[in-house]
Amino acid sequence: MRHPRILAFAGSIRTGSFNARLAALAAKELALLDVETTLISLVDYPMPIYDGDLEAKSGPPENAVMLKRMITRQHGVFIASPEYNASVTPLLKNTLDWVSRVRENGEPPLAAYKNRVFALGAASNGSLGGYRSLMALRQVLELGCGALVLPEQVAVREAANGFDDAGGLRDERTANTLRGVLGRLVEAARQFV
Ligand SMILES: Cc1cc2nc3c(=O)[nH]c(=O)nc-3n(C[C@H](O)[C@H](O)[C@H](O)COP(=O)(O)O)c2cc1C
């Protein structure tokens, strides 16, 4: 049986980002599940803020094309999404927007979001654990981009103390929720292999 390929990344490039930690933990756990796992950082895919004039002049930036190709090689994607003012970060939204504009070789629109499955997580130092950003991200991915997004999700509360020195989650219940989300992600991703 071929192994599903799953990508993990965070919607933050901040040094010490809680969500980068969550994406790294997800990648580590996925690697234990017979999955070909890739962990990336959006710091390696910088893009200008979306501007229709820029797009009309020169098309989507090279990094949007690269990231779109990276995503289309995957059967599943895990996104760790920080919460800014009850929504997603501008970094994540801008990245998803540019990727949604990439269309190569006559393929149908939104190719990066189709034929694969997405799972969501968030980490915040607040008591909701970035839960509201997941609702906003779900709207963007499902309604905006037509993606299949798993109903299961994980929110890491009080994230400043949420991770141990090995990068694991201190709270056993949250750790189990993450494992449940990732298990479902692998199971769903297998259908696209
Ligand atoms: C502009 C701004 C708005 C924020 N709004 C929220 C919020 O609505 N809810 C929340 O839990 N945290 C909020 N935060 C705190 C972030 O969750 C915190 O900065 C977190 O560390 C960001 O994720 P990261 O660690 O992955 O970079 C906000 C931070 C910024 C800079």
mmCIF file of N, CA and C in Angstrom, residues 5-123:
data_model
loop_
_atom_site.group_PDB
_atom_site.id
_atom_site.type_symbol
_atom_site.label_atom_id
_atom_site.label_comp_id
_atom_site.label_asym_id
_atom_site.label_seq_id
_atom_site.Cartn_x
_atom_site.Cartn_y
_atom_site.Cartn_z
ATOM 1 N N ARG A 5 0.862 11.212 1.402
ATOM 2 C CA ARG A 5 1.782 12.334 1.651
ATOM 3 C C ARG A 5 0.983 13.435 2.355
ATOM 4 N N ILE A 6 1.527 13.902 3.465
ATOM 5 C CA ILE A 6 0.831 14.934 4.233
ATOM 6 C C ILE A 6 1.788 16.088 4.540
ATOM 7 N N LEU A 7 1.288 17.284 4.311
ATOM 8 C CA LEU A 7 2.051 18.519 4.530
ATOM 9 C C LEU A 7 1.553 19.190 5.810
ATOM 10 N N ALA A 8 2.477 19.749 6.582
ATOM 11 C CA ALA A 8 2.084 20.522 7.768
ATOM 12 C C ALA A 8 2.775 21.879 7.723
ATOM 13 N N PHE A 9 2.018 22.904 8.065
ATOM 14 C CA PHE A 9 2.620 24.239 8.190
ATOM 15 C C PHE A 9 1.774 25.105 9.112
ATOM 16 N N ALA A 10 2.368 26.206 9.549
ATOM 17 C CA ALA A 10 1.690 27.127 10.471
ATOM 18 C C ALA A 10 1.448 28.466 9.788
ATOM 19 N N GLY A 11 0.444 29.175 10.295
ATOM 20 C CA GLY A 11 0.127 30.505 9.771
ATOM 21 C C GLY A 11 0.874 31.601 10.492
ATOM 22 N N SER A 12 2.034 31.274 11.038
ATOM 23 C CA SER A 12 2.870 32.258 11.733
ATOM 24 C C SER A 12 4.324 31.975 11.411
ATOM 25 N N ILE A 13 5.116 33.036 11.253
ATOM 26 C CA ILE A 13 6.559 32.864 11.051
ATOM 27 C C ILE A 13 7.329 33.487 12.217
ATOM 28 N N ARG A 14 6.616 33.763 13.303
ATOM 29 C CA ARG A 14 7.233 34.358 14.489
ATOM 30 C C ARG A 14 8.231 33.378 15.126
ATOM 31 N N THR A 15 9.370 33.905 15.546
ATOM 32 C CA THR A 15 10.321 33.070 16.272
ATOM 33 C C THR A 15 9.634 32.548 17.534
ATOM 34 N N GLY A 16 9.672 31.268 17.743
ATOM 35 C CA GLY A 16 9.035 30.688 18.928
ATOM 36 C C GLY A 16 7.538 30.535 18.799
ATOM 37 N N SER A 17 7.023 30.668 17.595
ATOM 38 C CA SER A 17 5.568 30.565 17.350
ATOM 39 C C SER A 17 4.970 29.290 17.959
ATOM 40 N N PHE A 18 3.871 29.448 18.686
ATOM 41 C CA PHE A 18 3.162 28.291 19.249
ATOM 42 C C PHE A 18 2.629 27.407 18.110
ATOM 43 N N ASN A 19 2.183 28.056 17.057
ATOM 44 C CA ASN A 19 1.582 27.296 15.957
ATOM 45 C C ASN A 19 2.640 26.566 15.128
ATOM 46 N N ALA A 20 3.821 27.170 15.035
ATOM 47 C CA ALA A 20 4.922 26.442 14.382
ATOM 48 C C ALA A 20 5.259 25.204 15.214
ATOM 49 N N ARG A 21 5.178 25.338 16.536
ATOM 50 C CA ARG A 21 5.426 24.176 17.413
ATOM 51 C C ARG A 21 4.356 23.105 17.200
ATOM 52 N N LEU A 22 3.116 23.570 17.074
ATOM 53 C CA LEU A 22 2.020 22.613 16.857
ATOM 54 C C LEU A 22 2.181 21.903 15.508
ATOM 55 N N ALA A 23 2.564 22.658 14.473
ATOM 56 C CA ALA A 23 2.769 22.036 13.147
ATOM 57 C C ALA A 23 3.920 21.031 13.216
ATOM 58 N N ALA A 24 4.986 21.388 13.948
ATOM 59 C CA ALA A 24 6.139 20.486 14.071
ATOM 60 C C ALA A 24 5.746 19.215 14.821
ATOM 61 N N LEU A 25 4.937 19.382 15.865
ATOM 62 C CA LEU A 25 4.482 18.211 16.619
ATOM 63 C C LEU A 25 3.596 17.319 15.743
ATOM 64 N N ALA A 26 2.715 17.957 14.974
ATOM 65 C CA ALA A 26 1.840 17.194 14.074
ATOM 66 C C ALA A 26 2.686 16.399 13.079
ATOM 67 N N ALA A 27 3.714 17.032 12.531
ATOM 68 C CA ALA A 27 4.579 16.348 11.553
ATOM 69 C C ALA A 27 5.276 15.155 12.204
ATOM 70 N N LYS A 28 5.711 15.363 13.450
ATOM 71 C CA LYS A 28 6.394 14.278 14.177
ATOM 72 C C LYS A 28 5.440 13.098 14.419
ATOM 73 N N GLU A 29 4.228 13.420 14.836
ATOM 74 C CA GLU A 29 3.234 12.362 15.105
ATOM 75 C C GLU A 29 2.826 11.657 13.813
ATOM 76 N N LEU A 30 2.707 12.430 12.737
ATOM 77 C CA LEU A 30 2.310 11.843 11.455
ATOM 78 C C LEU A 30 3.367 10.872 10.948
ATOM 79 N N ALA A 31 4.626 11.234 11.190
ATOM 80 C CA ALA A 31 5.721 10.375 10.724
ATOM 81 C C ALA A 31 5.654 8.995 11.384
ATOM 82 N N LEU A 32 5.021 8.923 12.548
ATOM 83 C CA LEU A 32 4.876 7.633 13.242
ATOM 84 C C LEU A 32 3.721 6.806 12.679
ATOM 85 N N LEU A 33 2.955 7.424 11.777
ATOM 86 C CA LEU A 33 1.755 6.762 11.257
ATOM 87 C C LEU A 33 1.937 6.287 9.817
ATOM 88 N N ASP A 34 3.191 6.005 9.442
ATOM 89 C CA ASP A 34 3.461 5.521 8.085
ATOM 90 C C ASP A 34 2.982 6.489 7.019
ATOM 91 N N VAL A 35 3.355 7.731 7.235
ATOM 92 C CA VAL A 35 2.945 8.788 6.315
ATOM 93 C C VAL A 35 4.218 9.476 5.834
ATOM 94 N N GLU A 36 4.232 9.874 4.578
ATOM 95 C CA GLU A 36 5.338 10.705 4.081
ATOM 96 C C GLU A 36 5.028 12.137 4.477
ATOM 97 N N THR A 37 5.733 12.634 5.473
ATOM 98 C CA THR A 37 5.372 13.932 6.045
ATOM 99 C C THR A 37 6.348 15.018 5.603
ATOM 100 N N THR A 38 5.808 16.173 5.276
ATOM 101 C CA THR A 38 6.648 17.334 4.943
ATOM 102 C C THR A 38 6.233 18.490 5.837
ATOM 103 N N LEU A 39 7.203 19.084 6.509
ATOM 104 C CA LEU A 39 6.953 20.259 7.356
ATOM 105 C C LEU A 39 7.596 21.457 6.674
ATOM 106 N N ILE A 40 6.810 22.489 6.423
ATOM 107 C CA ILE A 40 7.382 23.692 5.816
ATOM 108 C C ILE A 40 7.058 24.890 6.705
ATOM 109 N N SER A 41 7.768 25.998 6.424
ATOM 110 C CA SER A 41 7.455 27.266 7.075
ATOM 111 C C SER A 41 7.142 28.279 5.984
ATOM 112 N N LEU A 42 6.153 29.109 6.238
ATOM 113 C CA LEU A 42 5.804 30.133 5.253
ATOM 114 C C LEU A 42 6.912 31.179 5.127
ATOM 115 N N VAL A 43 7.881 31.140 6.036
ATOM 116 C CA VAL A 43 9.007 32.071 5.903
ATOM 117 C C VAL A 43 9.764 31.787 4.594
ATOM 118 N N ASP A 44 9.646 30.565 4.111
ATOM 119 C CA ASP A 44 10.323 30.190 2.863
ATOM 120 C C ASP A 44 9.476 30.483 1.625
ATOM 121 N N TYR A 45 8.268 31.016 1.856
ATOM 122 C CA TYR A 45 7.379 31.342 0.729
ATOM 123 C C TYR A 45 6.848 32.782 0.866
ATOM 124 N N PRO A 46 7.758 33.747 0.986
ATOM 125 C CA PRO A 46 7.254 35.123 1.153
ATOM 126 C C PRO A 46 6.513 35.592 -0.109
ATOM 127 N N MET A 47 5.424 36.321 0.132
ATOM 128 C CA MET A 47 4.627 36.843 -0.995
ATOM 129 C C MET A 47 4.206 38.263 -0.677
ATOM 130 N N PRO A 48 4.096 39.119 -1.688
ATOM 131 C CA PRO A 48 3.568 40.467 -1.428
ATOM 132 C C PRO A 48 2.097 40.363 -1.046
ATOM 133 N N ILE A 49 1.585 41.405 -0.429
ATOM 134 C CA ILE A 49 0.160 41.405 -0.133
ATOM 135 C C ILE A 49 -0.602 41.371 -1.468
ATOM 136 N N TYR A 50 -1.688 40.610 -1.506
ATOM 137 C CA TYR A 50 -2.416 40.453 -2.781
ATOM 138 C C TYR A 50 -2.862 41.807 -3.317
ATOM 139 N N ASP A 51 -2.637 42.000 -4.597
ATOM 140 C CA ASP A 51 -3.027 43.235 -5.272
ATOM 141 C C ASP A 51 -3.416 42.842 -6.698
ATOM 142 N N GLY A 52 -4.650 43.121 -7.066
ATOM 143 C CA GLY A 52 -5.147 42.727 -8.381
ATOM 144 C C GLY A 52 -4.339 43.326 -9.526
ATOM 145 N N ASP A 53 -3.815 44.541 -9.305
ATOM 146 C CA ASP A 53 -3.002 45.165 -10.361
ATOM 147 C C ASP A 53 -1.708 44.391 -10.560
ATOM 148 N N LEU A 54 -1.123 43.978 -9.426
ATOM 149 C CA LEU A 54 0.116 43.194 -9.483
ATOM 150 C C LEU A 54 -0.145 41.868 -10.210
ATOM 151 N N GLU A 55 -1.263 41.247 -9.880
ATOM 152 C CA GLU A 55 -1.594 39.976 -10.514
ATOM 153 C C GLU A 55 -1.819 40.160 -12.015
ATOM 154 N N ALA A 56 -2.520 41.269 -12.386
ATOM 155 C CA ALA A 56 -2.783 41.515 -13.807
ATOM 156 C C ALA A 56 -1.475 41.745 -14.561
ATOM 157 N N LYS A 57 -0.532 42.377 -13.870
ATOM 158 C CA LYS A 57 0.744 42.719 -14.518
ATOM 159 C C LYS A 57 1.656 41.506 -14.643
ATOM 160 N N SER A 58 1.801 40.759 -13.536
ATOM 161 C CA SER A 58 2.830 39.701 -13.577
ATOM 162 C C SER A 58 2.343 38.341 -13.084
ATOM 163 N N GLY A 59 1.034 38.203 -12.845
ATOM 164 C CA GLY A 59 0.527 36.899 -12.398
ATOM 165 C C GLY A 59 0.885 36.647 -10.947
ATOM 166 N N PRO A 60 0.503 35.479 -10.419
ATOM 167 C CA PRO A 60 0.841 35.167 -9.024
ATOM 168 C C PRO A 60 2.350 35.093 -8.830
ATOM 169 N N PRO A 61 2.848 35.468 -7.660
ATOM 170 C CA PRO A 61 4.298 35.400 -7.415
ATOM 171 C C PRO A 61 4.807 33.962 -7.500
ATOM 172 N N GLU A 62 6.082 33.846 -7.832
ATOM 173 C CA GLU A 62 6.719 32.523 -7.971
ATOM 174 C C GLU A 62 6.480 31.653 -6.732
ATOM 175 N N ASN A 63 6.537 32.263 -5.533
ATOM 176 C CA ASN A 63 6.366 31.460 -4.312
ATOM 177 C C ASN A 63 4.943 30.914 -4.165
ATOM 178 N N ALA A 64 3.968 31.615 -4.716
ATOM 179 C CA ALA A 64 2.595 31.100 -4.697
ATOM 180 C C ALA A 64 2.503 29.877 -5.618
ATOM 181 N N VAL A 65 3.181 29.968 -6.757
ATOM 182 C CA VAL A 65 3.194 28.834 -7.693
ATOM 183 C C VAL A 65 3.899 27.640 -7.042
ATOM 184 N N MET A 66 5.042 27.924 -6.388
ATOM 185 C CA MET A 66 5.804 26.845 -5.724
ATOM 186 C C MET A 66 4.978 26.182 -4.628
ATOM 187 N N LEU A 67 4.312 27.009 -3.812
ATOM 188 C CA LEU A 67 3.525 26.457 -2.715
ATOM 189 C C LEU A 67 2.320 25.685 -3.260
ATOM 190 N N LYS A 68 1.704 26.219 -4.283
ATOM 191 C CA LYS A 68 0.578 25.495 -4.912
ATOM 192 C C LYS A 68 1.040 24.118 -5.398
ATOM 193 N N ARG A 69 2.219 24.069 -6.019
ATOM 194 C CA ARG A 69 2.735 22.770 -6.503
ATOM 195 C C ARG A 69 3.042 21.845 -5.328
ATOM 196 N N MET A 70 3.581 22.411 -4.262
ATOM 197 C CA MET A 70 3.868 21.618 -3.056
ATOM 198 C C MET A 70 2.563 21.026 -2.507
ATOM 199 N N ILE A 71 1.514 21.847 -2.433
ATOM 200 C CA ILE A 71 0.240 21.368 -1.879
ATOM 201 C C ILE A 71 -0.388 20.315 -2.800
ATOM 202 N N THR A 72 -0.287 20.529 -4.106
ATOM 203 C CA THR A 72 -0.954 19.578 -5.016
ATOM 204 C C THR A 72 -0.244 18.219 -5.043
ATOM 205 N N ARG A 73 0.973 18.145 -4.520
ATOM 206 C CA ARG A 73 1.634 16.835 -4.408
ATOM 207 C C ARG A 73 1.131 16.041 -3.196
ATOM 208 N N GLN A 74 0.331 16.674 -2.335
ATOM 209 C CA GLN A 74 -0.075 16.065 -1.057
ATOM 210 C C GLN A 74 -1.456 15.421 -1.145
ATOM 211 N N HIS A 75 -1.674 14.447 -0.255
ATOM 212 C CA HIS A 75 -3.013 13.870 -0.101
ATOM 213 C C HIS A 75 -3.731 14.487 1.094
ATOM 214 N N GLY A 76 -2.974 15.101 1.973
ATOM 215 C CA GLY A 76 -3.554 15.753 3.147
ATOM 216 C C GLY A 76 -2.701 16.925 3.586
ATOM 217 N N VAL A 77 -3.346 17.877 4.265
ATOM 218 C CA VAL A 77 -2.641 19.076 4.735
ATOM 219 C C VAL A 77 -3.111 19.392 6.149
ATOM 220 N N PHE A 78 -2.161 19.608 7.059
ATOM 221 C CA PHE A 78 -2.497 20.063 8.413
ATOM 222 C C PHE A 78 -2.033 21.516 8.538
ATOM 223 N N ILE A 79 -2.963 22.390 8.915
ATOM 224 C CA ILE A 79 -2.615 23.810 9.098
ATOM 225 C C ILE A 79 -2.804 24.182 10.565
ATOM 226 N N ALA A 80 -1.758 24.754 11.158
ATOM 227 C CA ALA A 80 -1.835 25.282 12.523
ATOM 228 C C ALA A 80 -2.036 26.791 12.401
ATOM 229 N N SER A 81 -3.178 27.242 12.863
ATOM 230 C CA SER A 81 -3.611 28.612 12.564
ATOM 231 C C SER A 81 -3.677 29.488 13.820
ATOM 232 N N PRO A 82 -2.827 30.495 13.911
ATOM 233 C CA PRO A 82 -2.932 31.424 15.051
ATOM 234 C C PRO A 82 -4.217 32.252 14.944
ATOM 235 N N GLU A 83 -4.603 32.846 16.057
ATOM 236 C CA GLU A 83 -5.815 33.685 16.051
ATOM 237 C C GLU A 83 -5.434 35.145 16.239
ATOM 238 N N TYR A 84 -5.812 35.952 15.259
ATOM 239 C CA TYR A 84 -5.673 37.412 15.367
ATOM 240 C C TYR A 84 -7.076 38.003 15.312
ATOM 241 N N ASN A 85 -7.463 38.681 16.390
ATOM 242 C CA ASN A 85 -8.773 39.338 16.440
ATOM 243 C C ASN A 85 -9.892 38.428 15.934
ATOM 244 N N ALA A 86 -9.912 37.240 16.509
ATOM 245 C CA ALA A 86 -10.950 36.236 16.245
ATOM 246 C C ALA A 86 -10.940 35.716 14.809
ATOM 247 N N SER A 87 -9.827 35.889 14.114
ATOM 248 C CA SER A 87 -9.763 35.384 12.744
ATOM 249 C C SER A 87 -8.367 34.833 12.459
ATOM 250 N N VAL A 88 -8.081 34.581 11.182
ATOM 251 C CA VAL A 88 -6.771 34.040 10.812
ATOM 252 C C VAL A 88 -5.763 35.176 10.669
ATOM 253 N N THR A 89 -4.500 34.831 10.612
ATOM 254 C CA THR A 89 -3.472 35.870 10.433
ATOM 255 C C THR A 89 -3.500 36.373 8.985
ATOM 256 N N PRO A 90 -3.097 37.629 8.804
ATOM 257 C CA PRO A 90 -2.996 38.136 7.422
ATOM 258 C C PRO A 90 -2.011 37.313 6.598
ATOM 259 N N LEU A 91 -0.974 36.804 7.242
ATOM 260 C CA LEU A 91 0.005 35.959 6.525
ATOM 261 C C LEU A 91 -0.691 34.740 5.918
ATOM 262 N N LEU A 92 -1.486 34.065 6.739
ATOM 263 C CA LEU A 92 -2.139 32.846 6.261
ATOM 264 C C LEU A 92 -3.179 33.165 5.187
ATOM 265 N N LYS A 93 -3.977 34.193 5.436
ATOM 266 C CA LYS A 93 -5.036 34.540 4.467
ATOM 267 C C LYS A 93 -4.424 34.968 3.142
ATOM 268 N N ASN A 94 -3.375 35.778 3.209
ATOM 269 C CA ASN A 94 -2.730 36.243 1.979
ATOM 270 C C ASN A 94 -2.152 35.072 1.192
ATOM 271 N N THR A 95 -1.547 34.139 1.930
ATOM 272 C CA THR A 95 -0.950 32.967 1.284
ATOM 273 C C THR A 95 -2.038 32.123 0.619
ATOM 274 N N LEU A 96 -3.120 31.860 1.362
ATOM 275 C CA LEU A 96 -4.207 31.056 0.799
ATOM 276 C C LEU A 96 -4.839 31.765 -0.399
ATOM 277 N N ASP A 97 -4.947 33.087 -0.318
ATOM 278 C CA ASP A 97 -5.535 33.850 -1.428
ATOM 279 C C ASP A 97 -4.676 33.748 -2.684
ATOM 280 N N TRP A 98 -3.371 33.970 -2.529
ATOM 281 C CA TRP A 98 -2.497 33.889 -3.719
ATOM 282 C C TRP A 98 -2.529 32.481 -4.309
ATOM 283 N N VAL A 99 -2.462 31.469 -3.439
ATOM 284 C CA VAL A 99 -2.462 30.085 -3.938
ATOM 285 C C VAL A 99 -3.760 29.797 -4.702
ATOM 286 N N SER A 100 -4.854 30.426 -4.236
ATOM 287 C CA SER A 100 -6.139 30.199 -4.913
ATOM 288 C C SER A 100 -6.147 30.800 -6.321
ATOM 289 N N ARG A 101 -5.201 31.673 -6.612
ATOM 290 C CA ARG A 101 -5.161 32.341 -7.918
ATOM 291 C C ARG A 101 -4.260 31.630 -8.918
ATOM 292 N N VAL A 102 -3.552 30.591 -8.455
ATOM 293 C CA VAL A 102 -2.616 29.892 -9.342
ATOM 294 C C VAL A 102 -3.386 28.851 -10.155
ATOM 295 N N ARG A 103 -3.230 28.938 -11.463
ATOM 296 C CA ARG A 103 -3.912 27.999 -12.360
ATOM 297 C C ARG A 103 -2.938 27.630 -13.464
ATOM 298 N N GLU A 104 -2.529 26.361 -13.483
ATOM 299 C CA GLU A 104 -1.511 25.944 -14.444
ATOM 300 C C GLU A 104 -2.075 24.917 -15.416
ATOM 301 N N ASN A 105 -1.561 24.958 -16.621
ATOM 302 C CA ASN A 105 -1.837 23.926 -17.647
ATOM 303 C C ASN A 105 -3.322 23.636 -17.820
ATOM 304 N N GLY A 106 -4.127 24.668 -17.824
ATOM 305 C CA GLY A 106 -5.558 24.490 -18.085
ATOM 306 C C GLY A 106 -6.306 23.712 -17.014
ATOM 307 N N GLU A 107 -5.708 23.566 -15.839
ATOM 308 C CA GLU A 107 -6.393 22.832 -14.763
ATOM 309 C C GLU A 107 -7.581 23.657 -14.247
ATOM 310 N N PRO A 108 -8.567 22.975 -13.615
ATOM 311 C CA PRO A 108 -9.691 23.734 -13.062
ATOM 312 C C PRO A 108 -9.222 24.669 -11.949
ATOM 313 N N PRO A 109 -10.032 25.693 -11.625
ATOM 314 C CA PRO A 109 -9.627 26.624 -10.567
ATOM 315 C C PRO A 109 -9.499 25.927 -9.211
ATOM 316 N N LEU A 110 -8.738 26.525 -8.326
ATOM 317 C CA LEU A 110 -8.605 26.086 -6.928
ATOM 318 C C LEU A 110 -8.008 24.682 -6.799
ATOM 319 N N ALA A 111 -7.125 24.346 -7.730
ATOM 320 C CA ALA A 111 -6.582 22.979 -7.774
ATOM 321 C C ALA A 111 -5.913 22.581 -6.459
ATOM 322 N N ALA A 112 -5.266 23.527 -5.780
ATOM 323 C CA ALA A 112 -4.560 23.186 -4.540
ATOM 324 C C ALA A 112 -5.520 22.710 -3.452
ATOM 325 N N TYR A 113 -6.775 23.114 -3.571
ATOM 326 C CA TYR A 113 -7.730 22.840 -2.497
ATOM 327 C C TYR A 113 -8.611 21.620 -2.781
ATOM 328 N N LYS A 114 -8.504 21.100 -3.996
ATOM 329 C CA LYS A 114 -9.354 19.972 -4.388
ATOM 330 C C LYS A 114 -8.554 18.667 -4.373
ATOM 331 N N ASN A 115 -9.269 17.544 -4.247
ATOM 332 C CA ASN A 115 -8.629 16.221 -4.319
ATOM 333 C C ASN A 115 -7.641 15.945 -3.200
ATOM 334 N N ARG A 116 -7.845 16.548 -2.081
ATOM 335 C CA ARG A 116 -7.052 16.254 -0.877
ATOM 336 C C ARG A 116 -7.883 16.678 0.328
ATOM 337 N N VAL A 117 -7.393 16.365 1.521
ATOM 338 C CA VAL A 117 -8.174 16.669 2.725
ATOM 339 C C VAL A 117 -7.349 17.552 3.653
ATOM 340 N N PHE A 118 -8.040 18.449 4.324
ATOM 341 C CA PHE A 118 -7.388 19.390 5.241
ATOM 342 C C PHE A 118 -7.832 19.102 6.675
ATOM 343 N N ALA A 119 -6.894 19.279 7.609
ATOM 344 C CA ALA A 119 -7.218 19.214 9.033
ATOM 345 C C ALA A 119 -6.615 20.443 9.701
ATOM 346 N N LEU A 120 -7.316 20.914 10.735
ATOM 347 C CA LEU A 120 -6.954 22.195 11.325
ATOM 348 C C LEU A 120 -6.618 22.083 12.805
ATOM 349 N N GLY A 121 -5.653 22.900 13.212
ATOM 350 C CA GLY A 121 -5.322 23.046 14.616
ATOM 351 C C GLY A 121 -4.981 24.504 14.882
ATOM 352 N N ALA A 122 -5.013 24.875 16.165
ATOM 353 C CA ALA A 122 -4.658 26.243 16.541
ATOM 354 C C ALA A 122 -4.005 26.204 17.910
ATOM 355 N N ALA A 123 -3.187 27.198 18.179
ATOM 356 C CA ALA A 123 -2.600 27.345 19.516
ATOM 357 C C ALA A 123 -2.580 28.824 19.865
#
